[in-house]
PDB file of C-alpha atoms in Angstrom:
ATOM      1  CA  UNK A   1       0.000   0.000   0.000  1.00 43.00           C
ATOM      2  CA  UNK A   2       2.830   2.391   0.914  1.00 41.00           C
ATOM      3  CA  UNK A   3       4.542   1.648  -2.394  1.00 42.00           C
ATOM      4  CA  UNK A   4       1.319   2.495  -4.260  1.00 39.00           C
ATOM      5  CA  UNK A   5       0.951   5.784  -2.379  1.00 36.00           C
ATOM      6  CA  UNK A   6       4.600   6.628  -3.010  1.00 37.00           C
ATOM      7  CA  UNK A   7       4.370   5.847  -6.718  1.00 40.00           C
ATOM      8  CA  UNK A   8       1.180   7.917  -7.008  1.00 39.00           C
ATOM      9  CA  UNK A   9       2.861  10.895  -5.338  1.00 38.00           C
ATOM     10  CA  UNK A  10       5.873  10.540  -7.616  1.00 37.00           C
ATOM     11  CA  UNK A  11       3.651  10.484 -10.692  1.00 39.00           C
ATOM     12  CA  UNK A  12       1.550  13.464  -9.592  1.00 39.00           C
ATOM     13  CA  UNK A  13       4.445  15.689  -8.488  1.00 40.00           C
ATOM     14  CA  UNK A  14       6.001  16.109 -11.943  1.00 42.00           C
ATOM     15  CA  UNK A  15       2.596  17.000 -13.332  1.00 42.00           C
ATOM     16  CA  UNK A  16       2.336  20.056 -11.076  1.00 41.00           C
ATOM     17  CA  UNK A  17       5.961  20.964 -11.764  1.00 46.00           C
ATOM     18  CA  UNK A  18       5.427  20.460 -15.472  1.00 45.00           C
ATOM     19  CA  UNK A  19       2.409  22.783 -15.429  1.00 46.00           C
ATOM     20  CA  UNK A  20       4.395  25.526 -13.696  1.00 52.00           C
ATOM     21  CA  UNK A  21       7.284  25.010 -16.131  1.00 64.00           C
ATOM     22  CA  UNK A  22       4.971  25.274 -19.123  1.00 54.00           C
ATOM     23  CA  UNK A  23       3.425  28.488 -17.810  1.00 56.00           C
ATOM     24  CA  UNK A  24       6.861  29.969 -17.131  1.00 62.00           C
ATOM     25  CA  UNK A  25       7.999  29.082 -20.637  1.00 68.00           C
ATOM     26  CA  UNK A  26       4.884  30.625 -22.141  1.00 65.00           C
ATOM     27  CA  UNK A  27       5.448  33.866 -20.237  1.00 64.00           C
ATOM     28  CA  UNK A  28       9.106  33.946 -21.268  1.00 69.00           C
ATOM     29  CA  UNK A  29       8.175  33.239 -24.894  1.00 70.00           C
ATOM     30  CA  UNK A  30       5.523  35.966 -24.819  1.00 67.00           C
ATOM     31  CA  UNK A  31       7.973  38.497 -23.375  1.00 68.00           C
ATOM     32  CA  UNK A  32      10.569  37.521 -25.976  1.00 71.00           C
ATOM     33  CA  UNK A  33       8.131  37.999 -28.850  1.00 74.00           C
ATOM     34  CA  UNK A  34       7.079  41.390 -27.515  1.00 74.00           C
ATOM     35  CA  UNK A  35      10.679  42.555 -27.112  1.00 75.00           C
ATOM     36  CA  UNK A  36      11.317  41.837 -30.802  1.00 81.00           C
ATOM     37  CA  UNK A  37       8.999  44.740 -31.610  1.00 81.00           C
ATOM     38  CA  UNK A  38      11.028  47.962 -31.137  1.00 86.00           C
ATOM     39  CA  UNK A  39       8.002  50.071 -30.171  1.00 86.00           C
ATOM     40  CA  UNK A  40       6.832  47.499 -27.627  1.00 87.00           C
ATOM     41  CA  UNK A  41      10.360  47.166 -26.229  1.00 89.00           C
ATOM     42  CA  UNK A  42      10.524  50.945 -25.751  1.00 91.00           C
ATOM     43  CA  UNK A  43       7.162  50.885 -23.959  1.00 89.00           C
ATOM     44  CA  UNK A  44       8.298  48.053 -21.677  1.00 90.00           C
ATOM     45  CA  UNK A  45      11.499  49.953 -20.917  1.00 92.00           C
ATOM     46  CA  UNK A  46       9.589  53.105 -19.942  1.00 92.00           C
ATOM     47  CA  UNK A  47       7.227  51.083 -17.739  1.00 91.00           C
ATOM     48  CA  UNK A  48      10.203  49.429 -16.028  1.00 93.00           C
ATOM     49  CA  UNK A  49      11.746  52.826 -15.297  1.00 93.00           C
ATOM     50  CA  UNK A  50       8.416  54.136 -13.979  1.00 91.00           C
ATOM     51  CA  UNK A  51       8.041  51.117 -11.677  1.00 91.00           C
ATOM     52  CA  UNK A  52      11.625  51.558 -10.521  1.00 92.00           C
ATOM     53  CA  UNK A  53      10.974  55.232  -9.803  1.00 91.00           C
ATOM     54  CA  UNK A  54       7.904  54.335  -7.724  1.00 90.00           C
ATOM     55  CA  UNK A  55       9.723  51.562  -5.853  1.00 91.00           C
ATOM     56  CA  UNK A  56      12.699  53.779  -4.992  1.00 91.00           C
ATOM     57  CA  UNK A  57      10.630  56.843  -4.072  1.00 89.00           C
ATOM     58  CA  UNK A  58      11.592  56.853  -0.353  1.00 89.00           C
ATOM     59  CA  UNK A  59      15.279  56.597  -1.277  1.00 89.00           C
ATOM     60  CA  UNK A  60      15.154  59.315  -3.923  1.00 89.00           C
ATOM     61  CA  UNK A  61      13.107  61.901  -2.020  1.00 88.00           C
ATOM     62  CA  UNK A  62      12.412  61.776   1.746  1.00 88.00           C
ATOM     63  CA  UNK A  63       8.773  61.250   2.621  1.00 87.00           C
ATOM     64  CA  UNK A  64       6.809  64.311   3.710  1.00 84.00           C
ATOM     65  CA  UNK A  65       6.098  63.799   7.443  1.00 84.00           C
ATOM     66  CA  UNK A  66       2.808  65.699   7.199  1.00 82.00           C
ATOM     67  CA  UNK A  67       1.472  63.263   4.595  1.00 80.00           C
ATOM     68  CA  UNK A  68       3.072  60.829   2.184  1.00 81.00           C
ATOM     69  CA  UNK A  69       1.335  62.161  -0.907  1.00 85.00           C
ATOM     70  CA  UNK A  70       1.113  65.782   0.207  1.00 84.00           C
ATOM     71  CA  UNK A  71       3.436  68.236  -1.520  1.00 84.00           C
ATOM     72  CA  UNK A  72       5.957  69.831   0.856  1.00 84.00           C
ATOM     73  CA  UNK A  73       5.769  73.603   0.522  1.00 82.00           C
ATOM     74  CA  UNK A  74       8.402  76.296   0.837  1.00 78.00           C
ATOM     75  CA  UNK A  75       6.661  79.614   0.176  1.00 75.00           C
ATOM     76  CA  UNK A  76       9.958  81.458   0.385  1.00 79.00           C
ATOM     77  CA  UNK A  77      11.226  79.415  -2.585  1.00 78.00           C
ATOM     78  CA  UNK A  78       8.166  79.664  -4.839  1.00 81.00           C
ATOM     79  CA  UNK A  79       8.662  79.495  -8.619  1.00 82.00           C
ATOM     80  CA  UNK A  80      12.311  78.513  -8.340  1.00 85.00           C
ATOM     81  CA  UNK A  81      13.740  77.246 -11.682  1.00 86.00           C
ATOM     82  CA  UNK A  82      15.250  73.784 -12.198  1.00 88.00           C
ATOM     83  CA  UNK A  83      18.757  73.468 -10.800  1.00 86.00           C
ATOM     84  CA  UNK A  84      18.005  75.472  -7.666  1.00 85.00           C
ATOM     85  CA  UNK A  85      19.900  74.005  -4.661  1.00 86.00           C
ATOM     86  CA  UNK A  86      17.530  71.721  -2.789  1.00 83.00           C
ATOM     87  CA  UNK A  87      15.038  71.753  -5.679  1.00 85.00           C
ATOM     88  CA  UNK A  88      16.588  70.008  -8.718  1.00 89.00           C
ATOM     89  CA  UNK A  89      13.370  70.309 -10.768  1.00 89.00           C
ATOM     90  CA  UNK A  90      12.348  73.659  -9.336  1.00 85.00           C
ATOM     91  CA  UNK A  91       9.204  74.598  -7.443  1.00 86.00           C
ATOM     92  CA  UNK A  92       5.708  75.695  -8.420  1.00 86.00           C
ATOM     93  CA  UNK A  93       3.768  78.819  -7.543  1.00 84.00           C
ATOM     94  CA  UNK A  94       2.827  77.327  -4.167  1.00 82.00           C
ATOM     95  CA  UNK A  95       6.417  76.481  -3.294  1.00 83.00           C
ATOM     96  CA  UNK A  96       5.853  72.768  -3.893  1.00 85.00           C
ATOM     97  CA  UNK A  97       8.975  70.793  -4.780  1.00 88.00           C
ATOM     98  CA  UNK A  98       8.508  69.419  -8.312  1.00 89.00           C
ATOM     99  CA  UNK A  99      10.886  66.499  -7.782  1.00 91.00           C
ATOM    100  CA  UNK A 100       8.749  65.338  -4.864  1.00 91.00           C
ATOM    101  CA  UNK A 101       5.618  65.618  -6.997  1.00 89.00           C
ATOM    102  CA  UNK A 102       7.158  63.651  -9.871  1.00 91.00           C
ATOM    103  CA  UNK A 103       8.605  60.857  -7.735  1.00 91.00           C
ATOM    104  CA  UNK A 104       5.745  60.328  -5.304  1.00 91.00           C
ATOM    105  CA  UNK A 105       3.211  61.067  -8.035  1.00 89.00           C
ATOM    106  CA  UNK A 106       4.497  57.948  -9.818  1.00 90.00           C
ATOM    107  CA  UNK A 107       3.414  55.862  -6.815  1.00 90.00           C
ATOM    108  CA  UNK A 108       0.027  57.532  -6.802  1.00 89.00           C
ATOM    109  CA  UNK A 109      -0.423  56.866 -10.521  1.00 88.00           C
ATOM    110  CA  UNK A 110       0.614  53.236 -10.071  1.00 88.00           C
ATOM    111  CA  UNK A 111      -1.864  52.853  -7.215  1.00 89.00           C
ATOM    112  CA  UNK A 112      -4.618  54.457  -9.277  1.00 89.00           C
ATOM    113  CA  UNK A 113      -3.967  52.205 -12.283  1.00 90.00           C
ATOM    114  CA  UNK A 114      -3.818  48.904 -10.427  1.00 91.00           C
ATOM    115  CA  UNK A 115      -6.763  49.585  -8.126  1.00 93.00           C
ATOM    116  CA  UNK A 116      -9.117  50.910 -10.800  1.00 92.00           C
ATOM    117  CA  UNK A 117      -8.230  48.316 -13.444  1.00 93.00           C
ATOM    118  CA  UNK A 118      -8.284  45.496 -10.882  1.00 93.00           C
ATOM    119  CA  UNK A 119     -11.728  46.416  -9.558  1.00 94.00           C
ATOM    120  CA  UNK A 120     -13.057  46.954 -13.096  1.00 93.00           C
ATOM    121  CA  UNK A 121     -11.815  43.513 -14.190  1.00 93.00           C
ATOM    122  CA  UNK A 122     -13.424  41.781 -11.209  1.00 92.00           C
ATOM    123  CA  UNK A 123     -16.750  43.570 -11.730  1.00 92.00           C
ATOM    124  CA  UNK A 124     -16.649  43.028 -15.484  1.00 91.00           C
ATOM    125  CA  UNK A 125     -15.800  39.339 -15.193  1.00 90.00           C
ATOM    126  CA  UNK A 126     -18.564  38.790 -12.651  1.00 90.00           C
ATOM    127  CA  UNK A 127     -21.253  40.508 -14.711  1.00 91.00           C
ATOM    128  CA  UNK A 128     -19.963  39.184 -18.051  1.00 89.00           C
ATOM    129  CA  UNK A 129     -19.710  35.609 -16.779  1.00 86.00           C
ATOM    130  CA  UNK A 130     -23.233  35.607 -15.391  1.00 88.00           C
ATOM    131  CA  UNK A 131     -24.583  37.151 -18.610  1.00 87.00           C
ATOM    132  CA  UNK A 132     -22.627  34.863 -20.924  1.00 83.00           C
ATOM    133  CA  UNK A 133     -23.448  31.651 -19.069  1.00 82.00           C
ATOM    134  CA  UNK A 134     -27.088  32.462 -18.287  1.00 82.00           C
ATOM    135  CA  UNK A 135     -28.317  33.956 -21.550  1.00 79.00           C
ATOM    136  CA  UNK A 136     -31.957  34.914 -22.007  1.00 83.00           C
ATOM    137  CA  UNK A 137     -33.462  37.661 -19.882  1.00 88.00           C
ATOM    138  CA  UNK A 138     -30.593  37.727 -17.402  1.00 88.00           C
ATOM    139  CA  UNK A 139     -28.141  38.380 -20.216  1.00 86.00           C
ATOM    140  CA  UNK A 140     -30.387  41.038 -21.722  1.00 89.00           C
ATOM    141  CA  UNK A 141     -30.911  42.916 -18.449  1.00 91.00           C
ATOM    142  CA  UNK A 142     -27.230  42.903 -17.466  1.00 90.00           C
ATOM    143  CA  UNK A 143     -26.076  44.042 -20.888  1.00 90.00           C
ATOM    144  CA  UNK A 144     -28.682  46.825 -21.005  1.00 91.00           C
ATOM    145  CA  UNK A 145     -27.317  48.076 -17.687  1.00 90.00           C
ATOM    146  CA  UNK A 146     -23.800  48.006 -19.114  1.00 90.00           C
ATOM    147  CA  UNK A 147     -25.031  49.828 -22.224  1.00 88.00           C
ATOM    148  CA  UNK A 148     -26.419  52.626 -20.067  1.00 87.00           C
ATOM    149  CA  UNK A 149     -22.997  53.227 -18.541  1.00 86.00           C
ATOM    150  CA  UNK A 150     -21.248  52.948 -21.911  1.00 86.00           C
ATOM    151  CA  UNK A 151     -23.628  55.417 -23.543  1.00 84.00           C
ATOM    152  CA  UNK A 152     -22.724  58.230 -21.126  1.00 80.00           C
ATOM    153  CA  UNK A 153     -19.533  60.222 -21.901  1.00 80.00           C
ATOM    154  CA  UNK A 154     -16.751  58.914 -19.679  1.00 76.00           C
ATOM    155  CA  UNK A 155     -16.208  62.210 -17.839  1.00 78.00           C
ATOM    156  CA  UNK A 156     -19.868  62.776 -16.946  1.00 81.00           C
ATOM    157  CA  UNK A 157     -20.077  60.054 -14.285  1.00 78.00           C
ATOM    158  CA  UNK A 158     -16.797  61.054 -12.589  1.00 76.00           C
ATOM    159  CA  UNK A 159     -17.842  64.703 -12.517  1.00 79.00           C
ATOM    160  CA  UNK A 160     -21.236  63.769 -11.068  1.00 81.00           C
ATOM    161  CA  UNK A 161     -19.765  61.498  -8.399  1.00 77.00           C
ATOM    162  CA  UNK A 162     -17.152  64.052  -7.423  1.00 71.00           C
ATOM    163  CA  UNK A 163     -19.799  66.778  -7.243  1.00 74.00           C
ATOM    164  CA  UNK A 164     -21.962  64.625  -4.947  1.00 81.00           C
ATOM    165  CA  UNK A 165     -19.231  63.164  -2.727  1.00 79.00           C
ATOM    166  CA  UNK A 166     -16.670  65.959  -2.826  1.00 78.00           C
ATOM    167  CA  UNK A 167     -13.116  66.147  -4.172  1.00 79.00           C
ATOM    168  CA  UNK A 168     -10.837  63.315  -3.036  1.00 81.00           C
ATOM    169  CA  UNK A 169      -8.535  60.713  -4.531  1.00 84.00           C
ATOM    170  CA  UNK A 170     -10.797  57.902  -3.290  1.00 85.00           C
ATOM    171  CA  UNK A 171     -13.761  59.402  -5.121  1.00 84.00           C
ATOM    172  CA  UNK A 172     -11.687  59.578  -8.311  1.00 86.00           C
ATOM    173  CA  UNK A 173     -10.997  55.835  -7.979  1.00 88.00           C
ATOM    174  CA  UNK A 174     -14.710  55.156  -7.441  1.00 87.00           C
ATOM    175  CA  UNK A 175     -15.683  57.317 -10.401  1.00 85.00           C
ATOM    176  CA  UNK A 176     -13.221  55.653 -12.774  1.00 88.00           C
ATOM    177  CA  UNK A 177     -14.325  52.161 -11.718  1.00 88.00           C
ATOM    178  CA  UNK A 178     -17.900  53.103 -12.621  1.00 86.00           C
ATOM    179  CA  UNK A 179     -16.717  54.299 -16.030  1.00 86.00           C
ATOM    180  CA  UNK A 180     -14.495  51.354 -16.965  1.00 90.00           C
ATOM    181  CA  UNK A 181     -16.147  48.140 -15.728  1.00 90.00           C
ATOM    182  CA  UNK A 182     -18.849  47.885 -18.468  1.00 91.00           C
ATOM    183  CA  UNK A 183     -16.162  47.485 -21.131  1.00 91.00           C
ATOM    184  CA  UNK A 184     -14.804  44.398 -19.365  1.00 92.00           C
ATOM    185  CA  UNK A 185     -18.301  43.012 -18.910  1.00 92.00           C
ATOM    186  CA  UNK A 186     -18.901  43.289 -22.653  1.00 91.00           C
ATOM    187  CA  UNK A 187     -15.561  41.692 -23.518  1.00 91.00           C
ATOM    188  CA  UNK A 188     -16.007  38.864 -20.995  1.00 89.00           C
ATOM    189  CA  UNK A 189     -19.548  38.075 -22.150  1.00 89.00           C
ATOM    190  CA  UNK A 190     -18.569  37.996 -25.818  1.00 88.00           C
ATOM    191  CA  UNK A 191     -15.563  35.778 -25.208  1.00 86.00           C
ATOM    192  CA  UNK A 192     -17.409  33.412 -22.862  1.00 85.00           C
ATOM    193  CA  UNK A 193     -20.179  32.886 -25.419  1.00 84.00           C
ATOM    194  CA  UNK A 194     -17.505  31.857 -27.942  1.00 83.00           C
ATOM    195  CA  UNK A 195     -15.501  29.623 -25.607  1.00 80.00           C
ATOM    196  CA  UNK A 196     -18.467  27.721 -24.184  1.00 76.00           C
ATOM    197  CA  UNK A 197     -19.112  26.288 -27.657  1.00 75.00           C
ATOM    198  CA  UNK A 198     -15.647  24.731 -27.847  1.00 75.00           C
ATOM    199  CA  UNK A 199     -15.236  20.954 -27.842  1.00 74.00           C
ATOM    200  CA  UNK A 200     -13.377  20.732 -24.541  1.00 73.00           C
ATOM    201  CA  UNK A 201     -16.197  22.599 -22.778  1.00 71.00           C
ATOM    202  CA  UNK A 202     -18.802  20.259 -24.253  1.00 74.00           C
ATOM    203  CA  UNK A 203     -16.647  17.296 -23.218  1.00 77.00           C
ATOM    204  CA  UNK A 204     -16.422  18.569 -19.638  1.00 70.00           C
ATOM    205  CA  UNK A 205     -20.184  19.059 -19.608  1.00 71.00           C
ATOM    206  CA  UNK A 206     -20.809  15.543 -20.969  1.00 73.00           C
ATOM    207  CA  UNK A 207     -18.866  13.867 -18.146  1.00 77.00           C
ATOM    208  CA  UNK A 208     -20.998  15.651 -15.565  1.00 69.00           C
ATOM    209  CA  UNK A 209     -18.617  18.373 -14.440  1.00 69.00           C
ATOM    210  CA  UNK A 210     -20.382  21.169 -12.556  1.00 69.00           C
ATOM    211  CA  UNK A 211     -21.019  24.523 -14.207  1.00 70.00           C
ATOM    212  CA  UNK A 212     -18.874  26.275 -11.617  1.00 71.00           C
ATOM    213  CA  UNK A 213     -15.885  24.029 -12.351  1.00 73.00           C
ATOM    214  CA  UNK A 214     -16.371  24.398 -16.100  1.00 74.00           C
ATOM    215  CA  UNK A 215     -16.372  28.175 -15.811  1.00 74.00           C
ATOM    216  CA  UNK A 216     -13.434  28.224 -13.386  1.00 72.00           C
ATOM    217  CA  UNK A 217     -11.169  25.700 -15.101  1.00 75.00           C
ATOM    218  CA  UNK A 218     -12.147  25.772 -18.769  1.00 73.00           C
ATOM    219  CA  UNK A 219     -13.998  28.933 -19.764  1.00 77.00           C
ATOM    220  CA  UNK A 220     -12.452  31.808 -17.790  1.00 77.00           C
ATOM    221  CA  UNK A 221      -8.774  30.839 -18.334  1.00 77.00           C
ATOM    222  CA  UNK A 222      -9.416  30.686 -22.084  1.00 77.00           C
ATOM    223  CA  UNK A 223     -11.304  33.991 -22.114  1.00 77.00           C
ATOM    224  CA  UNK A 224      -8.618  36.200 -20.588  1.00 82.00           C
ATOM    225  CA  UNK A 225      -6.622  37.163 -23.691  1.00 82.00           C
ATOM    226  CA  UNK A 226      -8.735  40.164 -24.805  1.00 86.00           C
ATOM    227  CA  UNK A 227      -9.200  41.191 -21.173  1.00 89.00           C
ATOM    228  CA  UNK A 228      -5.430  41.205 -20.616  1.00 87.00           C
ATOM    229  CA  UNK A 229      -4.933  43.383 -23.684  1.00 87.00           C
ATOM    230  CA  UNK A 230      -7.657  45.814 -22.617  1.00 89.00           C
ATOM    231  CA  UNK A 231      -6.262  45.961 -19.068  1.00 90.00           C
ATOM    232  CA  UNK A 232      -2.822  46.894 -20.392  1.00 88.00           C
ATOM    233  CA  UNK A 233      -4.273  49.694 -22.496  1.00 88.00           C
ATOM    234  CA  UNK A 234      -6.414  50.914 -19.585  1.00 89.00           C
ATOM    235  CA  UNK A 235      -3.408  51.161 -17.260  1.00 89.00           C
ATOM    236  CA  UNK A 236      -2.352  54.242 -19.197  1.00 87.00           C
ATOM    237  CA  UNK A 237      -5.866  55.464 -19.940  1.00 87.00           C
ATOM    238  CA  UNK A 238      -6.818  55.460 -16.246  1.00 89.00           C
ATOM    239  CA  UNK A 239      -3.905  57.723 -15.337  1.00 87.00           C
ATOM    240  CA  UNK A 240      -4.867  60.095 -18.152  1.00 86.00           C
ATOM    241  CA  UNK A 241      -8.486  60.214 -16.981  1.00 86.00           C
ATOM    242  CA  UNK A 242      -7.405  60.614 -13.356  1.00 84.00           C
ATOM    243  CA  UNK A 243      -5.091  63.455 -14.348  1.00 83.00           C
ATOM    244  CA  UNK A 244      -7.966  65.099 -16.216  1.00 83.00           C
ATOM    245  CA  UNK A 245     -10.191  64.926 -13.149  1.00 83.00           C
ATOM    246  CA  UNK A 246      -7.409  66.262 -10.924  1.00 80.00           C
ATOM    247  CA  UNK A 247      -6.757  69.030 -13.447  1.00 78.00           C
ATOM    248  CA  UNK A 248     -10.421  70.006 -13.063  1.00 77.00           C
ATOM    249  CA  UNK A 249      -9.905  70.247  -9.287  1.00 73.00           C
ATOM    250  CA  UNK A 250     -11.587  67.002  -8.217  1.00 78.00           C
ATOM    251  CA  UNK A 251      -8.694  65.783  -6.036  1.00 75.00           C
ATOM    252  CA  UNK A 252      -7.862  67.229  -2.642  1.00 76.00           C
ATOM    253  CA  UNK A 253      -5.600  70.252  -2.418  1.00 74.00           C
ATOM    254  CA  UNK A 254      -1.866  69.736  -2.062  1.00 77.00           C
ATOM    255  CA  UNK A 255      -1.874  66.223  -3.513  1.00 82.00           C
ATOM    256  CA  UNK A 256       1.289  65.083  -5.307  1.00 84.00           C
ATOM    257  CA  UNK A 257      -0.705  64.024  -8.367  1.00 84.00           C
ATOM    258  CA  UNK A 258       0.507  64.790 -11.864  1.00 87.00           C
ATOM    259  CA  UNK A 259      -2.781  66.161 -13.167  1.00 84.00           C
ATOM    260  CA  UNK A 260      -3.142  68.520 -10.233  1.00 84.00           C
ATOM    261  CA  UNK A 261       0.453  69.693 -10.650  1.00 86.00           C
ATOM    262  CA  UNK A 262      -0.261  70.523 -14.303  1.00 86.00           C
ATOM    263  CA  UNK A 263      -3.350  72.441 -13.217  1.00 83.00           C
ATOM    264  CA  UNK A 264      -1.370  74.462 -10.655  1.00 83.00           C
ATOM    265  CA  UNK A 265       1.461  75.152 -13.073  1.00 82.00           C
ATOM    266  CA  UNK A 266      -0.613  76.247 -16.063  1.00 81.00           C
ATOM    267  CA  UNK A 267      -1.011  79.780 -14.698  1.00 75.00           C
ATOM    268  CA  UNK A 268       2.741  80.277 -14.710  1.00 76.00           C
ATOM    269  CA  UNK A 269       3.399  79.293 -18.330  1.00 78.00           C
ATOM    270  CA  UNK A 270       2.883  82.832 -19.641  1.00 75.00           C
ATOM    271  CA  UNK A 271       5.202  84.142 -16.936  1.00 78.00           C
ATOM    272  CA  UNK A 272       7.983  81.809 -18.082  1.00 80.00           C
ATOM    273  CA  UNK A 273       7.619  79.234 -15.298  1.00 84.00           C
ATOM    274  CA  UNK A 274       7.365  76.376 -17.787  1.00 87.00           C
ATOM    275  CA  UNK A 275       8.728  73.643 -15.508  1.00 86.00           C
ATOM    276  CA  UNK A 276       5.703  73.643 -13.175  1.00 86.00           C
ATOM    277  CA  UNK A 277       3.468  72.025 -15.776  1.00 87.00           C
ATOM    278  CA  UNK A 278       5.999  70.583 -18.231  1.00 89.00           C
ATOM    279  CA  UNK A 279       7.535  67.943 -15.966  1.00 90.00           C
ATOM    280  CA  UNK A 280       4.259  66.396 -14.684  1.00 90.00           C
ATOM    281  CA  UNK A 281       2.735  66.704 -18.158  1.00 89.00           C
ATOM    282  CA  UNK A 282       5.685  64.804 -19.597  1.00 92.00           C
ATOM    283  CA  UNK A 283       5.238  62.041 -17.011  1.00 91.00           C
ATOM    284  CA  UNK A 284       1.546  61.670 -17.914  1.00 89.00           C
ATOM    285  CA  UNK A 285       2.491  61.483 -21.590  1.00 91.00           C
ATOM    286  CA  UNK A 286       5.202  58.842 -21.034  1.00 92.00           C
ATOM    287  CA  UNK A 287       2.977  56.731 -18.775  1.00 91.00           C
ATOM    288  CA  UNK A 288       0.090  56.737 -21.249  1.00 90.00           C
ATOM    289  CA  UNK A 289       2.346  56.187 -24.269  1.00 91.00           C
ATOM    290  CA  UNK A 290       4.237  53.277 -22.696  1.00 91.00           C
ATOM    291  CA  UNK A 291       1.155  51.269 -21.797  1.00 90.00           C
ATOM    292  CA  UNK A 292      -0.391  51.995 -25.196  1.00 89.00           C
ATOM    293  CA  UNK A 293       2.732  50.637 -26.925  1.00 90.00           C
ATOM    294  CA  UNK A 294       2.819  47.534 -24.715  1.00 89.00           C
ATOM    295  CA  UNK A 295      -0.913  46.964 -25.138  1.00 86.00           C
ATOM    296  CA  UNK A 296      -0.623  47.130 -28.931  1.00 85.00           C
ATOM    297  CA  UNK A 297       2.359  44.756 -28.853  1.00 84.00           C
ATOM    298  CA  UNK A 298       0.556  42.321 -26.567  1.00 84.00           C
ATOM    299  CA  UNK A 299      -2.462  42.339 -28.882  1.00 83.00           C
ATOM    300  CA  UNK A 300      -0.255  41.620 -31.902  1.00 79.00           C
ATOM    301  CA  UNK A 301       1.435  38.702 -30.139  1.00 80.00           C
ATOM    302  CA  UNK A 302      -1.738  37.141 -28.766  1.00 75.00           C
ATOM    303  CA  UNK A 303      -3.711  37.743 -31.963  1.00 65.00           C
ATOM    304  CA  UNK A 304      -1.327  37.865 -34.969  1.00 50.00           C
ATOM    305  CA  UNK A 305      -4.227  38.765 -37.283  1.00 53.00           C
ATOM    306  CA  UNK A 306      -4.098  42.326 -35.901  1.00 50.00           C
ATOM    307  CA  UNK A 307      -0.394  42.828 -36.612  1.00 48.00           C
ATOM    308  CA  UNK A 308       0.322  45.691 -38.923  1.00 46.00           C
ATOM    309  CA  UNK A 309      -3.149  47.181 -38.755  1.00 48.00           C
TER     310      UNK A 309
END
């Protein structure tokens, strides 16, 4: 009996290790294919530098003791140009150190992207899975709800939520989640309807596997490709939308957020204080561009039919 148990364990162990090895090889192969595209490689390089900047923020610029994401102010040194001792990137009209805003703003942008996209994916997968697997009236009702959100311009809901709840970074996250989740619901539903007709799903159903297990093990894992591509593109889009809302004054005052820094610095452009809005504006541009390049490259690799379009 012990020999049988031992031989069973020996046979099953390589299977788990083999599965992990296969997944690792697939990821490595995917990364290699993406790096062959110069534009995608540039985007991945910019993202790596952005992540490195966010990770090393406490080492590059000391944290503000009054609040991690609050801009430290030195009113005596307002509108100082880049290269000023103690302020390598200068200061804005409020005396806020631009280097602090750039470095710690990268962490805030990273937080915004991951939280909003993560919540939107979960909500979209939940609604899309229920709609795609149920069909009929349930599908119709859920998709009509999603259509209502998709039909409204993407800045209307955030402006309404911020007006009702007040300006804050948390409310910006809430507003962007409301805007983005219907897209994932649509994508998930469409893909699930396609995948559930595949032979391996019908085979799993014929042997009596439960619907939950079929969705968890067979349908969802094979429906994630378009969602992964959309999530990559939205990582940049979310920061752009968040910066727009902050530019309009919907985040709290003094926040080290790139959009708000652009808003504060715009008044000084005519006076020659270009750095106040140029540096954060450049960071928004690079963040959005990098994820757009990587998203396009990922789409080309996962679906070669789109390459060159």
